[in-house]
């Protein structure tokens, strides 16, 4: 997904035209969906019509869904990955917090535990439980068609957050809310170039396969290095599946094969934290003889920036609650929704990490 720089910023902190009635009943429709970090501070929203052109966007009439008042609505949220990752914990908590704040009648929450087949059945179950609109954090960019088609058949709008699916906006799904992942990779490359003073050997810990986040974060990083850092060589790329334990084991393998690496780009913080363990076990000094750059903005990783073990962390903002419910509220009020609504992300470096670590998730 390569999106143009945003044209405008829209504060997502708009007071929604909903009078608080009662807290939403947030029901776990299965064993998933724990609680964890709060939804954190508000975030700026950068809304960019799909493809950069001022596209027509999607209206309630065009989508063909019935009007809905969130105060009397049943909304379903499908989380993809098990909540061992602060990104997922904060993402789910943000949905629960915003639903409660707005007085949504009922929020159903499911967790697919990183299994595509379960995410499909989770969504179908919530439809059967009466969900009138769905917010889905897709596990993969493909494969959800059986669930999405079931929603479409019942005119149930689906917002996808975080990862993007290969389907038609304002049709199979309503719109995509997420970060610009190519830009995240580009920013990570710029930080890596600074950390290495423009020269060195870099390994990439790739995210899990089958989703646009890994593809785009890799593209953004590699394209930027190839375009602007001729003396930085990418000597290894291997997936750590966005997981801490696999990030550590893959880092061990890479160190054995490439003992003279001087940079590690981790496509998420969990893998970066695992890589730090492997690097130190191999006698390397992160922040001195090897530089680590990561993406997500979890509190543990930002603290490592404060400690000097990670050079920079590009945030991937998981706090989709306010944006999701604002987008739904706007949609049901008749506003045209862009195909891609891009949430803005922070950058943590040694210059701001100490001051900002408290607001990291
Ligand atoms: C990014 C998201 C990624 C996170 C990982 O938006 O899809 O998945 O970066 C998570 O931490 O597992």
mmCIF file of C-alpha atoms and ligand atoms in Angstrom:
data_model
loop_
_atom_site.group_PDB
_atom_site.id
_atom_site.type_symbol
_atom_site.label_atom_id
_atom_site.label_comp_id
_atom_site.label_asym_id
_atom_site.label_seq_id
_atom_site.Cartn_x
_atom_site.Cartn_y
_atom_site.Cartn_z
ATOM 1 C CA UNK A 1 0.000 0.000 0.000
ATOM 2 C CA UNK A 2 1.780 3.180 -1.049
ATOM 3 C CA UNK A 3 -0.157 6.202 -0.076
ATOM 4 C CA UNK A 4 0.734 9.797 -0.863
ATOM 5 C CA UNK A 5 1.664 12.072 1.952
ATOM 6 C CA UNK A 6 -1.468 13.117 3.695
ATOM 7 C CA UNK A 7 -3.211 16.210 2.507
ATOM 8 C CA UNK A 8 -4.768 17.157 5.737
ATOM 9 C CA UNK A 9 -4.937 16.261 9.367
ATOM 10 C CA UNK A 10 -8.258 15.657 11.022
ATOM 11 C CA UNK A 11 -8.200 15.510 14.757
ATOM 12 C CA UNK A 12 -9.832 12.286 15.801
ATOM 13 C CA UNK A 13 -10.643 13.907 19.080
ATOM 14 C CA UNK A 14 -13.854 15.291 17.681
ATOM 15 C CA UNK A 15 -16.636 14.987 20.221
ATOM 16 C CA UNK A 16 -18.918 12.471 18.637
ATOM 17 C CA UNK A 17 -22.609 13.504 18.379
ATOM 18 C CA UNK A 18 -23.640 10.857 20.813
ATOM 19 C CA UNK A 19 -24.996 11.525 24.253
ATOM 20 C CA UNK A 20 -23.515 9.077 26.725
ATOM 21 C CA UNK A 21 -26.266 6.785 27.918
ATOM 22 C CA UNK A 22 -24.892 3.691 29.520
ATOM 23 C CA UNK A 23 -21.580 1.936 29.223
ATOM 24 C CA UNK A 24 -21.467 -0.522 26.401
ATOM 25 C CA UNK A 25 -21.753 -4.135 27.390
ATOM 26 C CA UNK A 26 -18.506 -5.545 26.058
ATOM 27 C CA UNK A 27 -18.923 -9.289 25.670
ATOM 28 C CA UNK A 28 -16.225 -11.769 24.817
ATOM 29 C CA UNK A 29 -17.872 -14.000 22.339
ATOM 30 C CA UNK A 30 -15.269 -16.573 23.095
ATOM 31 C CA UNK A 31 -12.260 -17.000 25.351
ATOM 32 C CA UNK A 32 -10.250 -14.364 23.523
ATOM 33 C CA UNK A 33 -9.947 -10.688 24.303
ATOM 34 C CA UNK A 34 -8.135 -10.039 27.554
ATOM 35 C CA UNK A 35 -7.653 -6.617 29.046
ATOM 36 C CA UNK A 36 -4.406 -4.793 29.203
ATOM 37 C CA UNK A 37 -2.856 -1.443 28.519
ATOM 38 C CA UNK A 38 -5.231 1.482 28.274
ATOM 39 C CA UNK A 39 -6.087 2.982 24.969
ATOM 40 C CA UNK A 40 -3.627 5.785 25.611
ATOM 41 C CA UNK A 41 -3.828 9.339 24.353
ATOM 42 C CA UNK A 42 -5.783 10.637 21.402
ATOM 43 C CA UNK A 43 -4.290 10.417 17.954
ATOM 44 C CA UNK A 44 -4.211 12.569 14.885
ATOM 45 C CA UNK A 45 -5.995 11.057 11.916
ATOM 46 C CA UNK A 46 -4.838 11.586 8.400
ATOM 47 C CA UNK A 47 -7.617 10.755 5.992
ATOM 48 C CA UNK A 48 -6.428 10.106 2.462
ATOM 49 C CA UNK A 49 -8.880 8.996 -0.221
ATOM 50 C CA UNK A 50 -7.864 5.740 -1.811
ATOM 51 C CA UNK A 51 -5.019 5.977 -4.285
ATOM 52 C CA UNK A 52 -4.424 9.596 -3.488
ATOM 53 C CA UNK A 53 -7.038 10.942 -5.850
ATOM 54 C CA UNK A 54 -9.926 12.662 -4.161
ATOM 55 C CA UNK A 55 -11.992 9.568 -4.774
ATOM 56 C CA UNK A 56 -15.764 9.546 -4.250
ATOM 57 C CA UNK A 57 -15.461 7.710 -0.957
ATOM 58 C CA UNK A 58 -18.241 5.503 0.373
ATOM 59 C CA UNK A 59 -21.624 6.665 1.596
ATOM 60 C CA UNK A 60 -24.314 4.767 3.457
ATOM 61 C CA UNK A 61 -26.493 4.949 0.348
ATOM 62 C CA UNK A 62 -23.749 3.655 -1.948
ATOM 63 C CA UNK A 63 -22.877 0.818 0.423
ATOM 64 C CA UNK A 64 -26.549 -0.082 0.846
ATOM 65 C CA UNK A 65 -26.566 -0.608 4.604
ATOM 66 C CA UNK A 66 -29.479 0.331 6.877
ATOM 67 C CA UNK A 67 -29.079 3.405 9.091
ATOM 68 C CA UNK A 68 -27.808 2.638 12.583
ATOM 69 C CA UNK A 69 -27.524 4.507 15.872
ATOM 70 C CA UNK A 70 -24.482 3.234 17.775
ATOM 71 C CA UNK A 71 -26.298 3.785 21.065
ATOM 72 C CA UNK A 72 -28.726 0.995 20.185
ATOM 73 C CA UNK A 73 -26.338 -1.063 18.100
ATOM 74 C CA UNK A 74 -24.533 -4.374 18.433
ATOM 75 C CA UNK A 75 -21.007 -3.960 17.073
ATOM 76 C CA UNK A 76 -18.577 -6.832 16.580
ATOM 77 C CA UNK A 77 -14.795 -6.613 16.847
ATOM 78 C CA UNK A 78 -12.681 -9.449 15.456
ATOM 79 C CA UNK A 79 -9.110 -9.478 16.765
ATOM 80 C CA UNK A 80 -6.643 -11.616 14.808
ATOM 81 C CA UNK A 81 -3.642 -12.414 16.968
ATOM 82 C CA UNK A 82 -3.503 -13.792 20.483
ATOM 83 C CA UNK A 83 -2.987 -11.058 23.013
ATOM 84 C CA UNK A 84 0.567 -11.876 23.973
ATOM 85 C CA UNK A 85 1.688 -8.842 22.017
ATOM 86 C CA UNK A 86 1.196 -5.351 23.521
ATOM 87 C CA UNK A 87 0.129 -4.153 20.069
ATOM 88 C CA UNK A 88 -2.860 -6.510 20.156
ATOM 89 C CA UNK A 89 -3.650 -5.834 23.816
ATOM 90 C CA UNK A 90 -3.709 -2.070 23.238
ATOM 91 C CA UNK A 91 -5.723 -2.460 20.031
ATOM 92 C CA UNK A 92 -8.467 -4.509 21.680
ATOM 93 C CA UNK A 93 -8.501 -2.317 24.784
ATOM 94 C CA UNK A 94 -8.899 0.768 22.615
ATOM 95 C CA UNK A 95 -12.008 -0.736 21.016
ATOM 96 C CA UNK A 96 -13.487 -1.661 24.400
ATOM 97 C CA UNK A 97 -12.706 1.746 25.923
ATOM 98 C CA UNK A 98 -14.215 3.733 23.071
ATOM 99 C CA UNK A 99 -17.357 1.588 22.916
ATOM 100 C CA UNK A 100 -17.842 2.109 26.647
ATOM 101 C CA UNK A 101 -17.161 5.837 26.367
ATOM 102 C CA UNK A 102 -19.726 6.261 23.587
ATOM 103 C CA UNK A 103 -22.372 4.120 25.207
ATOM 104 C CA UNK A 104 -22.500 1.602 22.379
ATOM 105 C CA UNK A 105 -25.239 -0.836 23.363
ATOM 106 C CA UNK A 106 -23.136 -3.987 22.962
ATOM 107 C CA UNK A 107 -19.608 -4.717 21.720
ATOM 108 C CA UNK A 108 -18.899 -8.341 20.871
ATOM 109 C CA UNK A 109 -15.186 -9.203 20.948
ATOM 110 C CA UNK A 110 -13.500 -12.299 19.514
ATOM 111 C CA UNK A 111 -9.868 -13.385 19.216
ATOM 112 C CA UNK A 112 -8.730 -15.737 16.460
ATOM 113 C CA UNK A 113 -5.487 -16.689 18.209
ATOM 114 C CA UNK A 114 -3.630 -16.195 14.940
ATOM 115 C CA UNK A 115 -5.747 -18.814 13.112
ATOM 116 C CA UNK A 116 -7.438 -17.739 9.874
ATOM 117 C CA UNK A 117 -10.135 -20.414 10.104
ATOM 118 C CA UNK A 118 -11.051 -19.203 13.580
ATOM 119 C CA UNK A 119 -11.224 -15.567 12.461
ATOM 120 C CA UNK A 120 -13.693 -16.638 9.751
ATOM 121 C CA UNK A 121 -15.854 -18.526 12.254
ATOM 122 C CA UNK A 122 -15.535 -15.742 14.820
ATOM 123 C CA UNK A 123 -16.970 -13.228 12.350
ATOM 124 C CA UNK A 124 -19.731 -15.586 11.289
ATOM 125 C CA UNK A 125 -20.600 -16.223 14.947
ATOM 126 C CA UNK A 126 -20.882 -12.499 15.649
ATOM 127 C CA UNK A 127 -23.143 -12.091 12.626
ATOM 128 C CA UNK A 128 -25.327 -14.860 14.039
ATOM 129 C CA UNK A 129 -25.336 -13.044 17.386
ATOM 130 C CA UNK A 130 -26.776 -9.986 15.696
ATOM 131 C CA UNK A 131 -23.763 -7.794 14.969
ATOM 132 C CA UNK A 132 -24.963 -4.849 12.838
ATOM 133 C CA UNK A 133 -21.504 -3.499 11.963
ATOM 134 C CA UNK A 134 -18.086 -5.136 12.212
ATOM 135 C CA UNK A 135 -14.568 -3.925 12.848
ATOM 136 C CA UNK A 136 -12.000 -6.534 11.775
ATOM 137 C CA UNK A 137 -8.246 -6.671 12.381
ATOM 138 C CA UNK A 138 -7.426 -9.135 9.586
ATOM 139 C CA UNK A 139 -4.794 -11.804 10.229
ATOM 140 C CA UNK A 140 -3.908 -11.987 6.546
ATOM 141 C CA UNK A 141 -4.583 -9.903 3.471
ATOM 142 C CA UNK A 142 -6.442 -12.850 1.873
ATOM 143 C CA UNK A 143 -8.736 -15.616 3.033
ATOM 144 C CA UNK A 144 -11.550 -13.859 4.897
ATOM 145 C CA UNK A 145 -13.928 -13.977 1.919
ATOM 146 C CA UNK A 146 -16.395 -16.488 3.485
ATOM 147 C CA UNK A 147 -16.883 -14.200 6.463
ATOM 148 C CA UNK A 148 -16.886 -10.950 4.514
ATOM 149 C CA UNK A 149 -19.393 -12.326 1.994
ATOM 150 C CA UNK A 150 -21.664 -13.395 4.865
ATOM 151 C CA UNK A 151 -21.545 -9.842 6.227
ATOM 152 C CA UNK A 152 -22.151 -8.324 2.819
ATOM 153 C CA UNK A 153 -25.146 -10.581 2.221
ATOM 154 C CA UNK A 154 -26.719 -9.128 5.360
ATOM 155 C CA UNK A 155 -25.673 -5.535 4.534
ATOM 156 C CA UNK A 156 -23.358 -5.464 7.569
ATOM 157 C CA UNK A 157 -20.581 -2.906 6.955
ATOM 158 C CA UNK A 158 -17.044 -4.063 7.764
ATOM 159 C CA UNK A 159 -14.220 -1.692 8.682
ATOM 160 C CA UNK A 160 -10.793 -3.305 8.461
ATOM 161 C CA UNK A 161 -8.154 -1.912 10.820
ATOM 162 C CA UNK A 162 -4.405 -2.296 10.910
ATOM 163 C CA UNK A 163 -3.787 -4.779 8.097
ATOM 164 C CA UNK A 164 -5.313 -4.322 4.665
ATOM 165 C CA UNK A 165 -7.240 -6.995 2.723
ATOM 166 C CA UNK A 166 -7.131 -7.622 -1.009
ATOM 167 C CA UNK A 167 -10.776 -6.788 -1.668
ATOM 168 C CA UNK A 168 -12.901 -3.910 -2.944
ATOM 169 C CA UNK A 169 -13.634 -0.981 -0.646
ATOM 170 C CA UNK A 170 -17.224 0.201 -0.443
ATOM 171 C CA UNK A 171 -18.181 -3.301 -1.474
ATOM 172 C CA UNK A 172 -16.713 -6.350 0.309
ATOM 173 C CA UNK A 173 -15.607 -4.031 3.068
ATOM 174 C CA UNK A 174 -16.391 -0.416 3.839
ATOM 175 C CA UNK A 175 -12.931 1.124 4.337
ATOM 176 C CA UNK A 176 -9.417 0.521 5.701
ATOM 177 C CA UNK A 177 -8.130 2.286 8.799
ATOM 178 C CA UNK A 178 -4.429 1.910 9.406
ATOM 179 C CA UNK A 179 -0.905 3.196 9.146
ATOM 180 C CA UNK A 180 1.127 3.893 6.051
ATOM 181 C CA UNK A 181 3.402 0.861 6.377
ATOM 182 C CA UNK A 182 5.634 1.771 3.436
ATOM 183 C CA UNK A 183 6.303 5.080 5.159
ATOM 184 C CA UNK A 184 7.091 3.224 8.383
ATOM 185 C CA UNK A 185 9.730 1.159 6.558
ATOM 186 C CA UNK A 186 11.147 4.283 4.933
ATOM 187 C CA UNK A 187 11.439 6.036 8.297
ATOM 188 C CA UNK A 188 13.118 2.954 9.783
ATOM 189 C CA UNK A 189 15.660 3.005 6.940
ATOM 190 C CA UNK A 190 16.386 6.690 7.494
ATOM 191 C CA UNK A 191 16.993 6.007 11.179
ATOM 192 C CA UNK A 192 19.203 3.020 10.364
ATOM 193 C CA UNK A 193 21.274 5.168 7.999
ATOM 194 C CA UNK A 194 21.739 7.711 10.783
ATOM 195 C CA UNK A 195 22.611 5.011 13.324
ATOM 196 C CA UNK A 196 25.256 3.482 11.015
ATOM 197 C CA UNK A 197 26.501 6.782 9.688
ATOM 198 C CA UNK A 198 25.591 5.546 6.215
ATOM 199 C CA UNK A 199 27.606 2.315 6.132
ATOM 200 C CA UNK A 200 27.293 -1.233 7.446
ATOM 201 C CA UNK A 201 25.729 -4.670 7.083
ATOM 202 C CA UNK A 202 22.059 -4.989 8.028
ATOM 203 C CA UNK A 203 19.804 -7.966 8.761
ATOM 204 C CA UNK A 204 16.023 -7.681 8.459
ATOM 205 C CA UNK A 205 13.720 -9.590 10.826
ATOM 206 C CA UNK A 206 10.617 -9.866 8.657
ATOM 207 C CA UNK A 207 7.077 -9.953 10.022
ATOM 208 C CA UNK A 208 4.729 -12.852 9.353
ATOM 209 C CA UNK A 209 4.010 -13.647 5.714
ATOM 210 C CA UNK A 210 0.705 -13.137 3.895
ATOM 211 C CA UNK A 211 -0.105 -9.633 5.047
ATOM 212 C CA UNK A 212 0.513 -6.188 3.579
ATOM 213 C CA UNK A 213 2.221 -4.944 6.740
ATOM 214 C CA UNK A 214 5.263 -7.164 6.239
ATOM 215 C CA UNK A 215 5.319 -6.532 2.485
ATOM 216 C CA UNK A 216 5.062 -2.776 2.845
ATOM 217 C CA UNK A 217 7.463 -2.392 5.775
ATOM 218 C CA UNK A 218 10.024 -4.393 3.807
ATOM 219 C CA UNK A 219 9.435 -2.426 0.600
ATOM 220 C CA UNK A 220 9.687 0.910 2.369
ATOM 221 C CA UNK A 221 12.945 -0.045 4.061
ATOM 222 C CA UNK A 222 14.679 -1.736 1.123
ATOM 223 C CA UNK A 223 13.687 0.941 -1.397
ATOM 224 C CA UNK A 224 14.979 3.715 0.885
ATOM 225 C CA UNK A 225 18.284 1.952 1.575
ATOM 226 C CA UNK A 226 18.811 1.180 -2.101
ATOM 227 C CA UNK A 227 17.988 4.753 -3.091
ATOM 228 C CA UNK A 228 19.960 6.669 -0.484
ATOM 229 C CA UNK A 229 22.442 4.455 1.375
ATOM 230 C CA UNK A 230 24.789 2.804 -1.148
ATOM 231 C CA UNK A 231 27.219 1.785 1.599
ATOM 232 C CA UNK A 232 24.634 -0.120 3.607
ATOM 233 C CA UNK A 233 24.325 -3.752 2.547
ATOM 234 C CA UNK A 234 21.290 -5.875 3.438
ATOM 235 C CA UNK A 235 22.897 -9.252 4.107
ATOM 236 C CA UNK A 236 19.966 -11.243 5.536
ATOM 237 C CA UNK A 237 16.164 -11.233 5.548
ATOM 238 C CA UNK A 238 14.307 -13.866 7.588
ATOM 239 C CA UNK A 239 10.881 -13.986 9.200
ATOM 240 C CA UNK A 240 10.486 -13.951 12.933
ATOM 241 C CA UNK A 241 6.687 -14.063 12.549
ATOM 242 C CA UNK A 242 6.246 -10.874 14.610
ATOM 243 C CA UNK A 243 7.044 -13.024 17.684
ATOM 244 C CA UNK A 244 9.634 -12.436 20.409
ATOM 245 C CA UNK A 245 10.812 -16.031 20.746
ATOM 246 C CA UNK A 246 11.195 -16.521 17.017
ATOM 247 C CA UNK A 247 12.873 -13.149 16.691
ATOM 248 C CA UNK A 248 15.479 -14.364 19.165
ATOM 249 C CA UNK A 249 16.056 -17.728 17.482
ATOM 250 C CA UNK A 250 16.250 -16.219 13.988
ATOM 251 C CA UNK A 251 18.672 -13.573 15.264
ATOM 252 C CA UNK A 252 20.879 -16.360 16.670
ATOM 253 C CA UNK A 253 20.930 -18.024 13.247
ATOM 254 C CA UNK A 254 21.736 -14.761 11.477
ATOM 255 C CA UNK A 255 24.574 -13.954 13.888
ATOM 256 C CA UNK A 256 26.071 -17.391 13.220
ATOM 257 C CA UNK A 257 25.853 -16.859 9.455
ATOM 258 C CA UNK A 258 26.739 -13.150 9.445
ATOM 259 C CA UNK A 259 28.869 -12.474 12.555
ATOM 260 C CA UNK A 260 29.898 -9.043 11.264
ATOM 261 C CA UNK A 261 26.431 -7.481 10.988
ATOM 262 C CA UNK A 262 26.243 -3.956 12.363
ATOM 263 C CA UNK A 263 22.511 -3.269 12.001
ATOM 264 C CA UNK A 264 19.203 -5.060 12.664
ATOM 265 C CA UNK A 265 15.850 -3.831 11.313
ATOM 266 C CA UNK A 266 13.026 -5.592 13.147
ATOM 267 C CA UNK A 267 9.586 -5.213 11.569
ATOM 268 C CA UNK A 268 8.034 -5.202 15.009
ATOM 269 C CA UNK A 269 9.097 -4.607 18.606
ATOM 270 C CA UNK A 270 8.455 -8.135 19.833
ATOM 271 C CA UNK A 271 11.067 -9.468 17.410
ATOM 272 C CA UNK A 272 13.429 -6.619 18.275
ATOM 273 C CA UNK A 273 13.245 -7.489 21.977
ATOM 274 C CA UNK A 274 14.006 -11.123 21.182
ATOM 275 C CA UNK A 275 16.885 -10.054 18.941
ATOM 276 C CA UNK A 276 18.421 -8.013 21.775
ATOM 277 C CA UNK A 277 18.653 -11.173 23.890
ATOM 278 C CA UNK A 278 20.396 -13.039 21.082
ATOM 279 C CA UNK A 279 22.782 -10.182 20.324
ATOM 280 C CA UNK A 280 23.846 -9.824 23.939
ATOM 281 C CA UNK A 281 24.196 -13.591 24.337
ATOM 282 C CA UNK A 282 26.588 -13.497 21.380
ATOM 283 C CA UNK A 283 28.680 -10.863 23.160
ATOM 284 C CA UNK A 284 27.496 -7.978 21.024
ATOM 285 C CA UNK A 285 26.619 -4.587 22.521
ATOM 286 C CA UNK A 286 23.330 -3.207 21.090
ATOM 287 C CA UNK A 287 23.688 0.547 20.707
ATOM 288 C CA UNK A 288 27.459 0.254 20.348
ATOM 289 C CA UNK A 289 28.677 -2.392 17.898
ATOM 290 C CA UNK A 290 25.216 -3.193 16.506
ATOM 291 C CA UNK A 291 22.335 -0.792 15.924
ATOM 292 C CA UNK A 292 18.691 -1.902 16.191
ATOM 293 C CA UNK A 293 15.717 -0.111 14.640
ATOM 294 C CA UNK A 294 12.176 -1.372 15.158
ATOM 295 C CA UNK A 295 8.488 -0.643 14.526
ATOM 296 C CA UNK A 296 5.452 -0.608 16.831
ATOM 297 C CA UNK A 297 6.125 1.749 19.764
ATOM 298 C CA UNK A 298 5.463 -0.644 22.638
ATOM 299 C CA UNK A 299 6.535 0.589 26.048
ATOM 300 C CA UNK A 300 9.169 -2.133 26.455
ATOM 301 C CA UNK A 301 10.858 -1.181 23.195
ATOM 302 C CA UNK A 302 10.680 2.566 23.805
ATOM 303 C CA UNK A 303 12.317 1.953 27.179
ATOM 304 C CA UNK A 304 15.147 0.230 25.301
ATOM 305 C CA UNK A 305 15.566 3.463 23.326
ATOM 306 C CA UNK A 306 15.891 5.295 26.632
ATOM 307 C CA UNK A 307 18.415 2.667 27.745
ATOM 308 C CA UNK A 308 20.401 3.070 24.514
ATOM 309 C CA UNK A 309 19.944 -0.511 23.285
ATOM 310 C CA UNK A 310 17.539 0.381 20.451
ATOM 311 C CA UNK A 311 18.373 3.341 18.230
ATOM 312 C CA UNK A 312 14.834 4.239 17.116
ATOM 313 C CA UNK A 313 11.280 2.889 17.155
ATOM 314 C CA UNK A 314 8.728 3.917 14.532
ATOM 315 C CA UNK A 315 5.263 3.782 16.077
ATOM 316 C CA UNK A 316 2.508 1.693 14.538
ATOM 317 C CA UNK A 317 -0.456 3.143 16.370
ATOM 318 C CA UNK A 318 -2.868 0.389 17.481
ATOM 319 C CA UNK A 319 -5.370 2.703 19.161
ATOM 320 C CA UNK A 320 -8.111 2.266 16.582
ATOM 321 C CA UNK A 321 -11.044 2.643 18.967
ATOM 322 C CA UNK A 322 -11.677 6.379 18.553
ATOM 323 C CA UNK A 323 -11.052 6.286 14.800
ATOM 324 C CA UNK A 324 -13.206 3.200 14.238
ATOM 325 C CA UNK A 325 -16.237 4.548 16.050
ATOM 326 C CA UNK A 326 -15.811 8.024 14.614
ATOM 327 C CA UNK A 327 -15.699 6.528 11.124
ATOM 328 C CA UNK A 328 -18.850 4.481 11.808
ATOM 329 C CA UNK A 329 -20.621 7.495 13.292
ATOM 330 C CA UNK A 330 -19.706 9.621 10.279
ATOM 331 C CA UNK A 331 -20.757 6.838 7.907
ATOM 332 C CA UNK A 332 -24.202 6.498 9.492
ATOM 333 C CA UNK A 333 -24.560 10.279 9.486
ATOM 334 C CA UNK A 334 -24.209 10.153 5.696
ATOM 335 C CA UNK A 335 -20.597 11.296 5.413
ATOM 336 C CA UNK A 336 -18.546 9.861 2.555
ATOM 337 C CA UNK A 337 -15.738 7.677 3.941
ATOM 338 C CA UNK A 338 -12.391 7.491 2.085
ATOM 339 C CA UNK A 339 -11.279 3.972 1.131
ATOM 340 C CA UNK A 340 -8.085 4.450 3.174
ATOM 341 C CA UNK A 341 -8.117 6.394 6.446
ATOM 342 C CA UNK A 342 -4.520 6.669 7.581
ATOM 343 C CA UNK A 343 -3.673 6.984 11.264
ATOM 344 C CA UNK A 344 -0.525 8.947 12.011
ATOM 345 C CA UNK A 345 2.409 7.417 13.863
ATOM 346 C CA UNK A 346 5.090 8.856 16.145
ATOM 347 C CA UNK A 347 8.858 8.329 15.986
ATOM 348 C CA UNK A 348 10.790 7.536 19.152
ATOM 349 C CA UNK A 349 14.502 8.378 19.283
ATOM 350 C CA UNK A 350 16.960 9.219 22.053
ATOM 351 C CA UNK A 351 15.735 12.808 21.737
ATOM 352 C CA UNK A 352 12.157 12.131 22.906
ATOM 353 C CA UNK A 353 11.949 8.576 24.281
ATOM 354 C CA UNK A 354 12.458 9.463 27.942
ATOM 355 C CA UNK A 355 9.714 12.086 27.792
ATOM 356 C CA UNK A 356 7.311 9.927 25.753
ATOM 357 C CA UNK A 357 7.809 6.406 27.116
ATOM 358 C CA UNK A 358 4.947 6.901 29.577
ATOM 359 C CA UNK A 359 2.443 7.338 26.754
ATOM 360 C CA UNK A 360 3.720 4.346 24.781
ATOM 361 C CA UNK A 361 1.576 1.239 24.876
HETATM 362 C C1 LIG B 1 1.021 -3.669 12.338
HETATM 363 C C2 LIG B 1 0.505 -4.992 12.861
HETATM 364 C C3 LIG B 1 1.611 -5.853 13.328
HETATM 365 C C4 LIG B 1 2.377 -5.245 14.444
HETATM 366 C C5 LIG B 1 2.824 -6.455 15.131
HETATM 367 O O1 LIG B 1 0.023 -2.798 12.108
HETATM 368 O O2 LIG B 1 -0.227 -5.638 11.866
HETATM 369 O O3 LIG B 1 1.091 -7.074 13.777
HETATM 370 O O4 LIG B 1 3.388 -4.406 14.017
HETATM 371 C C6 LIG B 1 1.554 -7.263 15.096
HETATM 372 O O5 LIG B 1 3.293 -6.239 16.393
HETATM 373 O O6 LIG B 1 1.746 -8.575 15.394
#
